[in-house]
Coordinates of C-alpha atoms in Angstrom, one line a residue:
M6 CA -106.2 0.3 -36.5
G7 CA -107.0 -1.9 -39.7
K8 CA -110.3 -2.1 -41.4
S9 CA -112.3 -4.7 -40.0
T10 CA -114.8 -6.6 -41.3
P11 CA -118.2 -6.9 -39.5
L12 CA -119.2 -9.7 -37.4
M13 CA -122.6 -10.4 -39.2
P14 CA -121.4 -10.5 -42.8
L15 CA -118.5 -12.7 -41.5
L16 CA -121.1 -15.1 -39.9
A17 CA -123.5 -15.2 -43.1
T18 CA -120.7 -15.9 -45.4
T19 CA -119.6 -18.6 -42.7
A20 CA -123.3 -20.4 -43.2
L21 CA -122.8 -20.2 -47.0
L22 CA -120.0 -22.0 -47.1
L23 CA -121.7 -24.9 -45.0
T24 CA -123.3 -26.8 -47.2
T25 CA -122.2 -30.7 -46.4
A26 CA -124.4 -32.6 -43.2
S27 CA -122.7 -32.7 -40.4
A28 CA -123.0 -34.8 -36.3
S29 CA -122.0 -31.7 -35.1
L30 CA -122.1 -28.3 -36.2
D31 CA -118.7 -26.4 -36.7
P32 CA -118.0 -23.9 -34.0
I33 CA -117.7 -19.8 -35.2
V34 CA -114.5 -18.4 -35.9
I35 CA -114.0 -14.9 -36.3
K36 CA -110.9 -14.0 -37.1
T37 CA -109.7 -10.2 -38.0
E38 CA -109.5 -8.8 -41.0
Y39 CA -108.9 -5.4 -43.3
T40 CA -109.5 -4.2 -46.5
D41 CA -107.1 -2.7 -48.6
P42 CA -108.3 0.7 -49.7
L43 CA -106.0 1.6 -52.5
A44 CA -106.1 -2.0 -54.3
D45 CA -109.8 -1.1 -55.4
S46 CA -109.2 1.1 -58.4
A47 CA -113.2 1.5 -58.9
S48 CA -113.5 2.7 -55.0
C49 CA -110.6 5.5 -55.7
T50 CA -112.0 6.5 -59.0
R51 CA -115.0 7.1 -56.9
D52 CA -113.6 8.8 -53.5
I53 CA -110.9 10.9 -55.4
P54 CA -113.0 13.8 -56.2
Y55 CA -114.5 13.8 -53.0
L56 CA -110.9 13.8 -50.9
R57 CA -109.8 17.1 -54.2
G58 CA -113.4 18.5 -53.2
L59 CA -112.2 18.9 -49.8
G60 CA -108.5 19.9 -50.7
V61 CA -107.2 16.9 -49.1
N62 CA -103.4 16.6 -50.5
T63 CA -102.4 13.2 -48.7
I64 CA -104.0 9.9 -46.7
R65 CA -103.4 8.0 -44.3
T66 CA -104.2 4.0 -44.8
Y67 CA -103.9 2.2 -41.8
A68 CA -103.4 -1.0 -43.6
I69 CA -102.5 -2.3 -47.1
D70 CA -101.7 -5.8 -48.5
P71 CA -98.4 -5.8 -50.4
T72 CA -99.3 -8.3 -52.4
Q73 CA -102.1 -6.4 -54.2
D74 CA -101.6 -4.1 -57.2
H75 CA -102.3 -0.5 -56.0
S76 CA -100.6 1.0 -59.4
A77 CA -104.3 2.4 -60.3
C78 CA -104.9 4.1 -57.4
M79 CA -101.2 5.7 -56.7
K80 CA -101.3 6.8 -60.1
E81 CA -104.8 8.5 -59.8
L82 CA -103.6 10.2 -56.0
D83 CA -101.0 11.2 -58.1
A84 CA -102.3 13.2 -60.6
A85 CA -104.7 14.5 -57.8
G86 CA -102.1 15.9 -56.2
I87 CA -102.5 13.3 -52.5
Y88 CA -99.9 12.0 -51.4
V89 CA -99.9 8.7 -48.8
I90 CA -98.5 7.9 -45.9
S91 CA -98.9 4.2 -44.5
D92 CA -99.3 2.0 -41.4
L93 CA -97.1 -1.1 -42.0
S94 CA -98.8 -3.6 -39.7
E95 CA -102.1 -5.1 -40.2
P96 CA -104.5 -6.8 -37.4
N97 CA -103.0 -9.8 -37.5
Q98 CA -99.0 -8.8 -37.8
S99 CA -98.4 -6.0 -35.8
I100 CA -96.6 -5.1 -32.3
D101 CA -99.0 -6.3 -29.6
Q102 CA -98.4 -4.4 -26.8
N103 CA -99.1 -7.2 -24.1
N104 CA -96.2 -9.6 -25.5
P105 CA -94.1 -7.7 -27.8
E106 CA -91.9 -9.0 -29.9
W107 CA -90.3 -8.0 -33.1
T108 CA -89.4 -10.9 -35.3
T109 CA -88.7 -12.2 -38.8
T110 CA -92.2 -12.7 -39.4
L111 CA -93.4 -9.1 -38.7
F112 CA -90.0 -7.5 -40.4
N113 CA -90.9 -9.6 -43.5
R114 CA -94.5 -7.8 -42.9
Y115 CA -93.3 -4.0 -42.7
T116 CA -90.5 -4.7 -45.1
S117 CA -93.0 -5.7 -48.0
V118 CA -95.2 -3.1 -47.6
V119 CA -92.0 -1.0 -48.2
D120 CA -91.4 -2.9 -51.3
A121 CA -94.7 -2.8 -52.6
F122 CA -95.1 1.4 -52.2
S123 CA -91.0 1.4 -53.2
T124 CA -92.1 2.9 -56.9
Y125 CA -94.4 5.7 -55.9
T126 CA -92.9 9.0 -55.6
N127 CA -96.0 10.6 -53.3
V128 CA -95.7 8.1 -51.2
I129 CA -94.3 10.2 -48.3
G130 CA -93.7 7.4 -44.9
F131 CA -94.6 5.1 -43.4
F132 CA -96.1 4.2 -39.3
A133 CA -94.5 1.5 -37.7
G134 CA -96.6 1.8 -35.1
N135 CA -99.8 3.3 -33.7
E136 CA -100.7 3.7 -30.2
V137 CA -98.7 0.8 -29.3
I138 CA -98.0 2.3 -25.6
N139 CA -100.9 3.5 -24.3
N140 CA -100.4 3.4 -20.7
L141 CA -98.7 3.2 -17.7
Q142 CA -98.8 -1.1 -18.2
N143 CA -97.4 -1.2 -21.5
T144 CA -94.4 0.9 -21.8
A145 CA -92.1 -1.9 -22.3
S146 CA -93.5 -2.2 -25.9
A147 CA -91.4 0.9 -26.9
A148 CA -88.3 -0.9 -27.5
M149 CA -89.9 -3.6 -30.3
V150 CA -91.7 -0.4 -31.7
K151 CA -88.0 1.0 -32.0
A152 CA -86.6 -1.4 -33.3
A153 CA -89.2 -1.6 -36.0
V154 CA -88.2 2.0 -37.2
R155 CA -84.7 1.3 -37.0
D156 CA -84.6 -1.5 -39.1
T157 CA -87.5 -0.4 -41.7
K158 CA -85.3 2.8 -41.8
A159 CA -82.5 0.6 -42.9
Y160 CA -84.1 -1.8 -44.8
I161 CA -85.6 1.7 -46.8
K162 CA -81.5 3.1 -46.8
S163 CA -80.1 -0.5 -48.1
K164 CA -82.7 -1.0 -50.7
N165 CA -81.4 2.7 -51.7
Y166 CA -85.4 3.4 -52.1
Q167 CA -86.4 7.3 -51.9
A168 CA -86.0 8.9 -48.5
Y169 CA -89.2 7.6 -47.5
G170 CA -89.7 8.2 -43.8
V171 CA -90.5 5.9 -40.5
G172 CA -92.3 7.6 -37.6
Y173 CA -94.9 6.8 -35.2
A174 CA -98.5 7.5 -34.4
A175 CA -99.0 8.5 -30.8
D176 CA -102.1 7.8 -27.9
D177 CA -102.9 10.9 -26.1
D178 CA -102.2 9.3 -22.8
P179 CA -101.4 12.0 -20.1
T180 CA -99.4 9.4 -18.5
V181 CA -97.4 8.7 -21.0
R182 CA -96.9 11.3 -23.9
A183 CA -94.1 12.9 -22.9
Q184 CA -92.2 9.5 -22.4
V185 CA -93.1 8.5 -25.1
A186 CA -92.2 11.3 -27.4
A187 CA -88.7 11.4 -25.8
Y188 CA -88.1 8.0 -26.7
F189 CA -88.5 7.9 -29.7
N190 CA -86.4 10.9 -30.4
C191 CA -83.6 10.2 -28.3
G192 CA -80.2 8.3 -28.9
D193 CA -78.7 6.8 -32.2
V194 CA -80.1 8.9 -34.9
A195 CA -80.3 5.6 -36.9
S196 CA -83.5 5.0 -34.6
Q197 CA -84.9 8.0 -34.0
I198 CA -88.6 8.3 -35.4
D199 CA -88.7 10.9 -38.5
F200 CA -91.9 12.3 -38.0
W201 CA -94.3 12.4 -35.3
G202 CA -97.7 11.9 -35.4
Y203 CA -99.8 12.6 -32.5
N204 CA -103.7 11.5 -32.1
I205 CA -105.3 13.9 -30.7
Y206 CA -108.8 14.3 -29.8
E207 CA -108.5 17.2 -27.3
W208 CA -110.8 20.2 -29.2
C209 CA -114.5 18.9 -28.6
G210 CA -117.1 21.2 -30.4
Q211 CA -116.2 25.3 -30.3
S212 CA -113.6 25.0 -28.2
D213 CA -110.5 27.0 -28.3
Y214 CA -106.7 26.5 -28.8
Q215 CA -106.2 27.3 -24.8
T216 CA -109.0 25.3 -23.4
S217 CA -108.7 22.4 -25.7
G218 CA -104.9 21.6 -24.6
Y219 CA -103.9 22.7 -28.0
A220 CA -101.4 25.3 -26.6
A221 CA -100.0 23.3 -23.8
R222 CA -99.0 20.6 -26.6
V223 CA -97.6 23.4 -28.9
A224 CA -95.2 24.2 -26.0
E225 CA -94.2 20.4 -25.8
F226 CA -93.6 20.4 -28.7
S227 CA -91.9 23.8 -29.6
N228 CA -87.8 22.4 -29.6
Y229 CA -88.8 18.4 -30.8
S230 CA -86.5 17.8 -33.6
A231 CA -88.4 15.6 -35.6
P232 CA -91.3 16.2 -38.3
S233 CA -94.6 16.4 -36.0
F234 CA -98.3 16.3 -37.2
F235 CA -101.7 15.3 -36.0
A236 CA -102.3 11.6 -37.3
E237 CA -105.6 11.7 -35.8
Y238 CA -108.0 14.5 -35.2
G239 CA -111.4 15.5 -35.0
C240 CA -113.0 14.9 -32.0
N241 CA -116.8 13.2 -32.1
T242 CA -118.8 14.2 -28.8
P243 CA -120.7 10.9 -27.5
K244 CA -124.3 12.9 -27.9
G245 CA -123.5 14.8 -30.6
G246 CA -121.9 12.3 -33.5
A247 CA -120.0 13.3 -36.3
A248 CA -123.1 15.6 -37.8
A249 CA -121.9 17.8 -34.5
R250 CA -118.2 18.4 -35.6
P251 CA -117.8 21.6 -36.6
F252 CA -114.0 21.6 -37.1
T253 CA -113.3 24.5 -35.3
E254 CA -110.0 23.5 -34.7
V255 CA -108.7 23.9 -38.3
A256 CA -108.2 27.6 -37.4
A257 CA -106.0 27.1 -34.8
L258 CA -104.0 23.9 -36.3
Y259 CA -103.4 26.2 -40.0
G260 CA -103.0 30.1 -38.0
S261 CA -99.9 30.8 -37.2
E262 CA -99.2 29.7 -33.5
M263 CA -99.7 26.0 -34.2
T264 CA -97.6 25.6 -38.2
P265 CA -94.1 26.8 -36.6
V266 CA -94.4 23.3 -34.8
F267 CA -97.1 21.3 -35.9
S268 CA -97.3 20.7 -39.7
G269 CA -101.1 20.1 -39.8
G270 CA -103.2 17.2 -39.1
I271 CA -105.1 14.2 -40.7
V272 CA -108.8 13.5 -39.8
F273 CA -110.6 10.3 -38.5
E274 CA -112.3 9.5 -41.0
Y275 CA -113.6 9.6 -44.6
F276 CA -116.0 6.3 -44.5
E277 CA -118.5 6.4 -42.1
E278 CA -118.9 3.2 -39.9
T279 CA -120.7 2.1 -36.6
N280 CA -117.8 4.6 -34.7
D281 CA -119.8 7.9 -36.3
Y282 CA -117.1 9.2 -37.5
G283 CA -117.3 9.5 -41.3
L284 CA -117.5 12.1 -43.5
V285 CA -119.7 10.3 -46.4
S286 CA -121.6 7.6 -46.7
V287 CA -121.1 4.8 -49.5
S288 CA -123.1 2.4 -51.0
G289 CA -121.3 0.3 -53.8
S290 CA -120.4 3.3 -56.8
S291 CA -122.8 6.0 -54.9
V292 CA -121.1 8.7 -52.2
S293 CA -123.3 10.7 -50.1
T294 CA -121.9 13.4 -48.2
L295 CA -122.4 14.1 -44.7
A296 CA -122.9 16.8 -42.2
D297 CA -119.0 16.9 -41.3
Y298 CA -118.0 16.4 -44.8
N299 CA -119.2 20.0 -45.4
A300 CA -118.2 21.4 -42.3
L301 CA -114.5 20.5 -42.5
S302 CA -114.7 22.1 -46.3
T303 CA -115.9 24.8 -45.0
Q304 CA -113.2 25.1 -42.5
L305 CA -110.4 24.1 -44.5
A306 CA -111.3 26.3 -47.0
S307 CA -111.1 29.3 -44.8
V308 CA -107.3 28.8 -43.9
S309 CA -104.0 30.1 -45.9
P310 CA -100.9 27.9 -44.0
S311 CA -97.4 30.0 -44.2
A312 CA -95.1 27.8 -46.5
T313 CA -91.6 27.8 -46.2
Q314 CA -89.4 26.9 -49.2
M315 CA -87.2 24.4 -49.4
A316 CA -84.5 26.4 -50.4
S317 CA -84.5 29.1 -47.4
Y318 CA -85.0 26.8 -45.1
T319 CA -82.0 26.1 -43.0
P320 CA -82.6 23.7 -39.9
T321 CA -81.9 25.1 -36.0
N322 CA -83.4 22.1 -34.0
T323 CA -81.6 18.6 -34.7
V324 CA -80.7 17.6 -31.3
G325 CA -83.4 15.2 -29.9
Q326 CA -83.7 14.6 -26.6
A327 CA -82.4 12.6 -23.4
C328 CA -84.1 9.1 -23.1
P329 CA -86.8 8.6 -20.5
P330 CA -84.7 6.5 -17.5
V331 CA -86.0 3.3 -16.6
A332 CA -88.1 3.6 -13.5
S333 CA -92.0 2.8 -12.1
N334 CA -93.7 5.2 -15.2
W335 CA -91.1 3.8 -18.1
N336 CA -90.2 -0.1 -18.6
A337 CA -88.4 0.4 -22.0
S338 CA -84.9 0.3 -21.7
S339 CA -82.8 2.6 -24.5
V340 CA -80.8 -0.6 -25.7
L341 CA -83.0 -2.4 -28.4
P342 CA -82.9 -5.8 -30.0
P343 CA -81.0 -6.9 -32.5
T344 CA -82.4 -6.6 -36.1
P345 CA -84.6 -9.9 -36.7
D346 CA -82.5 -12.1 -39.3
K347 CA -84.3 -15.1 -40.9
N348 CA -81.2 -16.7 -41.6
V349 CA -80.2 -16.9 -37.9
C350 CA -83.6 -18.9 -37.0
S351 CA -83.1 -21.1 -39.9
C352 CA -79.7 -22.2 -39.1
M353 CA -80.4 -22.4 -35.5
M354 CA -83.3 -25.1 -36.5
S355 CA -81.2 -27.1 -38.4
T356 CA -79.5 -27.9 -35.2
L357 CA -82.3 -29.2 -33.2
S358 CA -83.4 -32.2 -32.8
C359 CA -86.8 -31.9 -31.1
Q360 CA -88.5 -30.0 -32.7
A361 CA -92.2 -28.1 -32.9
K362 CA -94.8 -29.7 -35.1
A363 CA -95.7 -26.9 -38.3
S364 CA -99.2 -27.9 -37.9
I365 CA -99.4 -26.2 -34.1
D366 CA -103.2 -25.0 -33.4
V367 CA -102.5 -21.2 -33.1
N368 CA -104.3 -20.9 -29.7
A369 CA -102.1 -24.2 -28.3
F370 CA -99.0 -22.2 -28.1
A371 CA -99.2 -20.1 -25.5
P372 CA -100.1 -23.4 -23.0
L373 CA -97.1 -24.8 -24.5
F374 CA -94.7 -21.9 -24.0
A375 CA -95.8 -21.9 -20.8
Q376 CA -95.8 -25.1 -19.7
V377 CA -91.9 -25.6 -21.4
C378 CA -90.8 -22.5 -20.0
S379 CA -91.5 -24.1 -16.4
Y380 CA -88.3 -25.7 -17.1
P381 CA -85.3 -24.2 -16.0
G382 CA -83.3 -23.0 -19.2
A383 CA -85.4 -23.9 -21.4
C384 CA -86.6 -20.2 -22.6
A385 CA -83.0 -18.6 -21.7
Q386 CA -82.3 -17.8 -25.5
I387 CA -85.7 -16.4 -26.2
D388 CA -86.8 -14.4 -23.2
R389 CA -86.9 -10.7 -22.9
N390 CA -85.9 -8.0 -19.7
F391 CA -87.4 -4.9 -21.6
T392 CA -86.1 -2.7 -18.8
V393 CA -82.4 -3.9 -18.8
G394 CA -82.2 -4.5 -22.6
S395 CA -81.3 -8.4 -22.7
Y396 CA -82.5 -10.3 -25.4
G397 CA -82.0 -13.9 -26.2
I398 CA -80.7 -15.0 -29.2
Y399 CA -83.4 -16.8 -30.8
S400 CA -85.8 -14.2 -29.3
M401 CA -85.8 -12.7 -33.1
C402 CA -87.7 -16.2 -34.6
N403 CA -90.8 -16.6 -35.2
A404 CA -93.3 -18.4 -32.5
T405 CA -92.8 -21.6 -34.2
E406 CA -89.0 -21.8 -34.0
Q407 CA -88.7 -20.3 -30.7
L408 CA -90.9 -23.4 -28.9
S409 CA -88.7 -25.9 -30.9
W410 CA -85.7 -24.3 -29.3
A411 CA -87.7 -24.4 -25.9
F412 CA -88.7 -28.0 -26.6
N413 CA -85.3 -28.9 -27.7
T414 CA -83.1 -27.3 -24.6
Y415 CA -85.5 -29.4 -22.5
Y416 CA -85.0 -32.6 -24.7
Q417 CA -81.3 -32.3 -24.3
S418 CA -81.0 -31.7 -20.8
L419 CA -83.4 -34.8 -20.1
S420 CA -81.3 -38.3 -19.3
S421 CA -81.1 -40.8 -22.3
Q422 CA -83.7 -43.1 -20.2
N423 CA -86.4 -40.5 -20.0
K424 CA -85.4 -38.9 -23.8
A425 CA -87.5 -41.6 -25.3
T426 CA -90.9 -40.2 -24.1
G427 CA -89.4 -36.2 -23.9
C428 CA -89.9 -35.0 -27.6
D429 CA -93.6 -34.7 -27.4
F430 CA -95.9 -32.3 -25.3
G431 CA -99.1 -33.3 -26.0
S432 CA -97.9 -34.8 -29.8
N433 CA -96.9 -31.0 -30.8
A434 CA -93.6 -32.1 -30.6
T435 CA -91.6 -34.3 -32.5
L436 CA -87.7 -36.3 -33.3
V437 CA -85.7 -34.8 -36.7
A438 CA -82.4 -35.3 -38.4
S439 CA -80.2 -32.9 -37.2
S440 CA -76.4 -31.7 -36.5
P441 CA -74.0 -29.0 -35.3
A442 CA -73.8 -25.7 -37.2
S443 CA -71.0 -26.1 -39.9
G444 CA -70.0 -23.8 -42.8
T445 CA -71.9 -20.4 -43.2
C446 CA -74.6 -21.6 -40.5
S447 CA -71.6 -21.7 -37.7
S448 CA -70.6 -18.2 -38.7
V449 CA -74.2 -17.0 -38.7
L450 CA -75.5 -18.1 -35.1
S451 CA -71.7 -17.2 -34.0
S452 CA -72.1 -14.0 -34.8
A453 CA -76.0 -13.6 -34.0
S454 CA -74.5 -14.9 -30.4
V455 CA -71.8 -11.9 -30.0
N456 CA -74.9 -9.4 -30.9
A457 CA -76.7 -10.9 -28.4
V458 CA -74.5 -10.4 -25.4
T459 CA -74.4 -7.0 -27.0
S460 CA -78.0 -5.9 -26.6
S461 CA -77.9 -7.0 -23.1
G462 CA -75.7 -4.5 -22.4
S463 CA -72.1 -5.9 -22.6
G464 CA -71.0 -4.0 -26.0
S465 CA -72.3 -0.9 -27.8
G466 CA -75.8 -1.9 -28.1
S467 CA -77.4 -3.0 -31.5
G468 CA -79.6 0.1 -31.2
S469 CA -79.2 2.8 -28.5
G470 CA -81.1 4.9 -27.2
Q471 CA -92.8 -0.5 -34.4
A472 CA -100.9 -1.5 -36.0
T473 CA -100.2 -1.2 -34.1
G474 CA -101.8 -2.0 -30.6
A475 CA -105.2 -1.4 -28.4
A476 CA -106.3 2.7 -30.1
G477 CA -108.0 4.8 -28.3
S478 CA -106.9 8.1 -25.6
S479 CA -110.7 8.8 -25.8
A480 CA -113.9 7.1 -25.2
T481 CA -115.7 9.5 -27.8
K482 CA -112.9 8.2 -30.5
K483 CA -112.3 4.8 -32.8
S484 CA -113.2 2.4 -34.2
D485 CA -111.6 -0.1 -36.2
G486 CA -111.7 2.0 -39.0
A487 CA -109.8 2.1 -42.3
V488 CA -109.5 5.1 -44.3
F489 CA -108.2 8.5 -43.3
V490 CA -109.5 12.0 -44.3
G491 CA -106.0 13.5 -44.5
A492 CA -105.8 17.3 -43.6
T493 CA -103.3 19.1 -45.4
L494 CA -99.9 18.4 -43.8
G495 CA -99.5 22.2 -42.9
M496 CA -96.4 24.5 -43.8
G497 CA -94.6 24.3 -40.7
P498 CA -91.1 24.5 -41.1
F499 CA -90.4 21.3 -39.1
I500 CA -91.5 19.0 -41.6
A501 CA -89.0 20.7 -43.7
V502 CA -85.9 19.1 -42.2
G503 CA -86.9 15.2 -43.3
F504 CA -89.1 15.6 -46.0
T505 CA -88.6 18.8 -48.2
L506 CA -91.0 17.3 -50.6
I507 CA -93.7 18.6 -48.4
A508 CA -93.1 22.4 -49.3
A509 CA -95.1 21.2 -52.2
F510 CA -98.5 20.7 -50.8
S511 CA -101.4 22.7 -51.5
G512 CA -104.1 23.2 -50.1
A513 CA -104.9 22.3 -46.4
G514 CA -106.5 18.8 -45.9
M515 CA -105.5 15.2 -45.0
I516 CA -107.5 12.3 -44.8
L517 CA -107.1 8.7 -43.2
L518 CA -108.8 5.9 -45.1

């Protein structure tokens, strides 16, 4: 979930820019945008005192701009004793649950976020996906998210960065939650999540530990080997709104029954928006606390979660789960796609005579793929079969590169007399000079071919057993909100398995920004 600019301001801004006369009005285009809450030092200075007023020690951001400077905000947060967990995706660059891919474009986005935060010691880690899998129809997308986990973890290690964790924030849909939890905790440790974030809205109003379903969730995760916490919570009942949230779940979340399993939770959300989940209302430099800010503050102040110190903790639950089998209720193989490699894609492009034009409109890609893939074999090397774990060599490449491969494959299949018009596709393709792969490119493509065969199940597997998809396990929840208020990560022992710095936390609050 990224911060979205409201429609009306977008339209107003567009109107201001239309200063020249036109025979016909330009069409209105709505683009998804987001605001990076950690790139605005003035806002950080304004908001941090209110976060500390709640006892917050961790915030979660849904999207940051890696090209911006975050040093001022991160320094202020560090001085205030506040850690950061950030999602790696942004609205326009995330794993699409309905058309899941793990490409060089997404890998570059994810690693750029890691790079942007690599110098800050108050970063806990990153979410490779948020509610990408949220019903029985999109379980195949789990393979792409898990590949993102694997490759981001490997990237962090290759760069010798501090031990940032990479996790997944899961939806609470009862039809898939057990399979999702098992899938991200199974198989090769290198591809397992470092922590599990649970977006959960089961406790509404004056509920209790049993009625809410919290007791059942604790039982389900009592043997989960990855550190677990609530990545979102704070039920907003349809008629009551945020002002009616008493946050009575806080006592349970930080009580003796839950802290051995769940290490606290992150409250949705800090800023008030149309979804009415905000703790504060902001106008310029002015902040007004809302009713549920005070309710949350009171509840957090009343709990004292027990701590588990690193020196005295020995992990006893380190074994992952069995991967869910591919079946009617699960379509993601435990065999993952190869790591995206831009060298593979650039070398491939150098061999193509017929290529997609760089100027193709984004809306034209889908019909062009549909057209070219209707020809036998044209898309074999860009196809993905999630149920058997088969991934074409060039399925890792960006859309233009994939389309170019398909165009060229079709073009090369034509007879000489038909080639004169075979590279056109509605003026979206063009002929260019090309040459067979040689030297380094020959080695790169040969290696990629071997890895693609391995990933389809003929070898050991490149990843044997990841916003962002559509959000929302609860009709009472969600907008495209931007920042979480985190309630404190608790002191449960499992969180110390991978992240011993948690033992240094104090207070009891985390917030989504």
